[in-house]
Structure formats: C-alpha cells, structure tokens
C-alpha cells in the first residue's frame, strides 16, 4: 500500500466513524460493516419501505448513499422509465435516480466528496434526510408507472 493509499484509508475510516457516531446520536438503527466502510439501514416512508446503504470510498474520497432498487420496469416500459428518470432528475438539487437497463430497476444515489472537507454530525443526518425524502417523494410514482397504474404523461404532469 502506498503512502497516498494509506492516508486515504485513514481518512476514510475517520469519515466512517463520524457517520456511525452521527447516526448513533440520532438513535438510528443500522448495521455496521466497518471492514467495508458500509452502513446498511432502512426506514418506512409515507407509503413504501426504503432500504439503503451509506458507503465510504477512500479511493475516491467520497461518501455515497444508495437505495435498494424500489421499482423494476419490464423491457417494454424501459423507454417510459428512461423519460421518467430524466423528468425526476431535472428538478433535483442533490442526487440522481438511476435506471439500470440490464434489469429495468430504478434506485436513488447521492454522492459527496470529502476531500479537503470537515464534516459535522449534521452533514450526515442532513444527507440522510435529503436522500430519504427525495426517494419517498418519487418511489410511489415510479412504482405506479412500472405497474401501469399511471402512464408517462401522468408522471410528467405530477412534476408540473
């Protein structure tokens, strides 16, 4: 391991420990995977459960939040899924919805670099709150679109 990689790993561990401390302070329930610098958790939104993970990536000096896939589109609905993803992402201040074309799944991702930054507990809990509220706002729309309960036009109109 080079000196640079070693410094990145140490900083990544520090960030991970800060994340854990912030979530513990808020009495959040989660699984720690310190070896992988990973936190696994979830919550129930207004209508659907949201499973997610926080990951520290020392190689990229970043923290990322990823939901589990919460909607899956059949092959014949992938074009609608792509348009809906673009529409949803258009107004987001943080993070993005991603469409995996290999299986038609939709999930939400938010990433932040910690290079040269110092974070407080509030940063991690605000990142979590923003990611959960964004996912909660859209997951039902994506699920309804994937199941044919609404069409693309209705999805777009719900954004206007």
GROMACS .gro file of C-alpha atoms in nm:
model
  160
    1UNK     CA    1   0.000   0.000   0.000
    2UNK     CA    2   0.141   0.338  -0.098
    3UNK     CA    3   0.162   0.632   0.142
    4UNK     CA    4  -0.119   0.804  -0.052
    5UNK     CA    5  -0.346   0.496  -0.028
    6UNK     CA    6  -0.270   0.463   0.342
    7UNK     CA    7  -0.362   0.828   0.408
    8UNK     CA    8  -0.684   0.787   0.207
    9UNK     CA    9  -0.779   0.476   0.403
   10UNK     CA   10  -0.716   0.651   0.736
   11UNK     CA   11  -0.928   0.949   0.629
   12UNK     CA   12  -1.199   0.712   0.504
   13UNK     CA   13  -1.206   0.534   0.841
   14UNK     CA   14  -1.237   0.870   1.019
   15UNK     CA   15  -1.530   0.971   0.798
   16UNK     CA   16  -1.693   0.631   0.852
   17UNK     CA   17  -1.658   0.665   1.230
   18UNK     CA   18  -1.813   1.012   1.214
   19UNK     CA   19  -2.107   0.872   1.016
   20UNK     CA   20  -2.159   0.596   1.272
   21UNK     CA   21  -2.140   0.846   1.560
   22UNK     CA   22  -2.389   1.079   1.389
   23UNK     CA   23  -2.641   0.800   1.333
   24UNK     CA   24  -2.598   0.669   1.686
   25UNK     CA   25  -2.655   1.018   1.826
   26UNK     CA   26  -2.988   1.025   1.638
   27UNK     CA   27  -3.065   0.674   1.772
   28UNK     CA   28  -3.092   0.546   1.415
   29UNK     CA   29  -3.096   0.166   1.375
   30UNK     CA   30  -2.838   0.033   1.130
   31UNK     CA   31  -2.590  -0.243   1.060
   32UNK     CA   32  -2.221  -0.157   1.068
   33UNK     CA   33  -1.981  -0.319   0.826
   34UNK     CA   34  -1.662  -0.146   0.932
   35UNK     CA   35  -1.435  -0.365   0.720
   36UNK     CA   36  -1.620  -0.245   0.409
   37UNK     CA   37  -1.683   0.109   0.544
   38UNK     CA   38  -2.052   0.041   0.488
   39UNK     CA   39  -2.369   0.116   0.682
   40UNK     CA   40  -2.689  -0.069   0.590
   41UNK     CA   41  -3.026   0.056   0.709
   42UNK     CA   42  -3.376   0.146   0.607
   43UNK     CA   43  -3.695   0.315   0.708
   44UNK     CA   44  -4.059   0.331   0.610
   45UNK     CA   45  -4.159   0.632   0.406
   46UNK     CA   46  -4.512   0.759   0.362
   47UNK     CA   47  -4.606   0.454   0.162
   48UNK     CA   48  -4.317   0.213   0.098
   49UNK     CA   49  -4.011   0.089   0.286
   50UNK     CA   50  -3.680   0.239   0.178
   51UNK     CA   51  -3.372   0.019   0.211
   52UNK     CA   52  -3.039   0.194   0.170
   53UNK     CA   53  -2.668   0.193   0.235
   54UNK     CA   54  -2.407   0.454   0.313
   55UNK     CA   55  -2.060   0.375   0.181
   56UNK     CA   56  -1.727   0.548   0.228
   57UNK     CA   57  -1.495   0.506  -0.070
   58UNK     CA   58  -1.138   0.601   0.029
   59UNK     CA   59  -1.009   0.560  -0.329
   60UNK     CA   60  -1.246   0.834  -0.448
   61UNK     CA   61  -1.256   1.028  -0.119
   62UNK     CA   62  -1.633   1.010  -0.129
   63UNK     CA   63  -1.941   0.921   0.071
   64UNK     CA   64  -2.233   0.773  -0.118
   65UNK     CA   65  -2.592   0.692  -0.034
   66UNK     CA   66  -2.770   0.427  -0.243
   67UNK     CA   67  -3.120   0.292  -0.210
   68UNK     CA   68  -3.201  -0.062  -0.298
   69UNK     CA   69  -3.397  -0.088  -0.621
   70UNK     CA   70  -3.755   0.010  -0.549
   71UNK     CA   71  -3.917  -0.025  -0.890
   72UNK     CA   72  -3.847  -0.254  -1.182
   73UNK     CA   73  -3.964  -0.190  -1.536
   74UNK     CA   74  -4.030  -0.459  -1.792
   75UNK     CA   75  -3.843  -0.436  -2.121
   76UNK     CA   76  -4.145  -0.286  -2.300
   77UNK     CA   77  -4.158   0.000  -2.044
   78UNK     CA   78  -3.787   0.093  -2.043
   79UNK     CA   79  -3.838   0.398  -2.266
   80UNK     CA   80  -4.103   0.531  -2.025
   81UNK     CA   81  -3.868   0.455  -1.735
   82UNK     CA   82  -3.586   0.648  -1.904
   83UNK     CA   83  -3.807   0.953  -1.969
   84UNK     CA   84  -3.945   0.942  -1.614
   85UNK     CA   85  -3.592   0.924  -1.473
   86UNK     CA   86  -3.492   1.231  -1.676
   87UNK     CA   87  -3.802   1.420  -1.561
   88UNK     CA   88  -3.748   1.330  -1.195
   89UNK     CA   89  -3.377   1.420  -1.208
   90UNK     CA   90  -3.441   1.756  -1.374
   91UNK     CA   91  -3.551   1.931  -1.057
   92UNK     CA   92  -3.337   1.752  -0.800
   93UNK     CA   93  -3.088   1.971  -0.616
   94UNK     CA   94  -2.894   1.668  -0.485
   95UNK     CA   95  -2.853   1.312  -0.605
   96UNK     CA   96  -2.996   1.128  -0.903
   97UNK     CA   97  -3.230   0.847  -0.990
   98UNK     CA   98  -3.057   0.578  -1.191
   99UNK     CA   99  -3.210   0.332  -1.435
  100UNK     CA  100  -3.024   0.004  -1.475
  101UNK     CA  101  -3.100  -0.105  -1.830
  102UNK     CA  102  -2.983  -0.461  -1.764
  103UNK     CA  103  -3.276  -0.537  -1.533
  104UNK     CA  104  -3.501  -0.228  -1.554
  105UNK     CA  105  -3.450  -0.130  -1.191
  106UNK     CA  106  -3.466   0.222  -1.051
  107UNK     CA  107  -3.271   0.338  -0.748
  108UNK     CA  108  -3.152   0.667  -0.597
  109UNK     CA  109  -2.789   0.770  -0.543
  110UNK     CA  110  -2.629   1.069  -0.374
  111UNK     CA  111  -2.253   1.120  -0.352
  112UNK     CA  112  -2.034   1.380  -0.183
  113UNK     CA  113  -1.659   1.422  -0.185
  114UNK     CA  114  -1.490   1.465   0.150
  115UNK     CA  115  -1.155   1.566   0.001
  116UNK     CA  116  -1.032   1.867   0.198
  117UNK     CA  117  -1.358   1.897   0.392
  118UNK     CA  118  -1.453   1.862   0.756
  119UNK     CA  119  -1.797   1.726   0.834
  120UNK     CA  120  -2.022   1.760   1.136
  121UNK     CA  121  -2.287   1.516   1.256
  122UNK     CA  122  -2.544   1.741   1.091
  123UNK     CA  123  -2.392   1.684   0.748
  124UNK     CA  124  -2.451   1.308   0.763
  125UNK     CA  125  -2.801   1.334   0.908
  126UNK     CA  126  -2.895   1.606   0.657
  127UNK     CA  127  -2.762   1.392   0.372
  128UNK     CA  128  -2.968   1.101   0.501
  129UNK     CA  129  -3.282   1.313   0.544
  130UNK     CA  130  -3.250   1.463   0.195
  131UNK     CA  131  -3.195   1.125   0.032
  132UNK     CA  132  -3.486   0.961   0.215
  133UNK     CA  133  -3.729   1.245   0.148
  134UNK     CA  134  -3.633   1.254  -0.221
  135UNK     CA  135  -3.674   0.878  -0.255
  136UNK     CA  136  -4.003   0.888  -0.065
  137UNK     CA  137  -4.137   1.162  -0.292
  138UNK     CA  138  -4.073   0.960  -0.607
  139UNK     CA  139  -4.076   0.589  -0.527
  140UNK     CA  140  -4.454   0.557  -0.544
  141UNK     CA  141  -4.465   0.738  -0.881
  142UNK     CA  142  -4.200   0.508  -1.028
  143UNK     CA  143  -4.375   0.201  -0.886
  144UNK     CA  144  -4.713   0.309  -1.025
  145UNK     CA  145  -4.557   0.381  -1.366
  146UNK     CA  146  -4.383   0.042  -1.370
  147UNK     CA  147  -4.711  -0.137  -1.289
  148UNK     CA  148  -4.916   0.060  -1.544
  149UNK     CA  149  -5.122   0.236  -1.275
  150UNK     CA  150  -5.022   0.570  -1.430
  151UNK     CA  151  -4.877   0.649  -1.769
  152UNK     CA  152  -4.576   0.863  -1.858
  153UNK     CA  153  -4.794   1.167  -1.923
  154UNK     CA  154  -4.938   1.144  -1.570
  155UNK     CA  155  -4.589   1.103  -1.425
  156UNK     CA  156  -4.475   1.418  -1.606
  157UNK     CA  157  -4.789   1.611  -1.506
  158UNK     CA  158  -4.724   1.524  -1.141
  159UNK     CA  159  -4.397   1.719  -1.175
  160UNK     CA  160  -4.556   2.036  -1.312
   0.00000   0.00000   0.00000
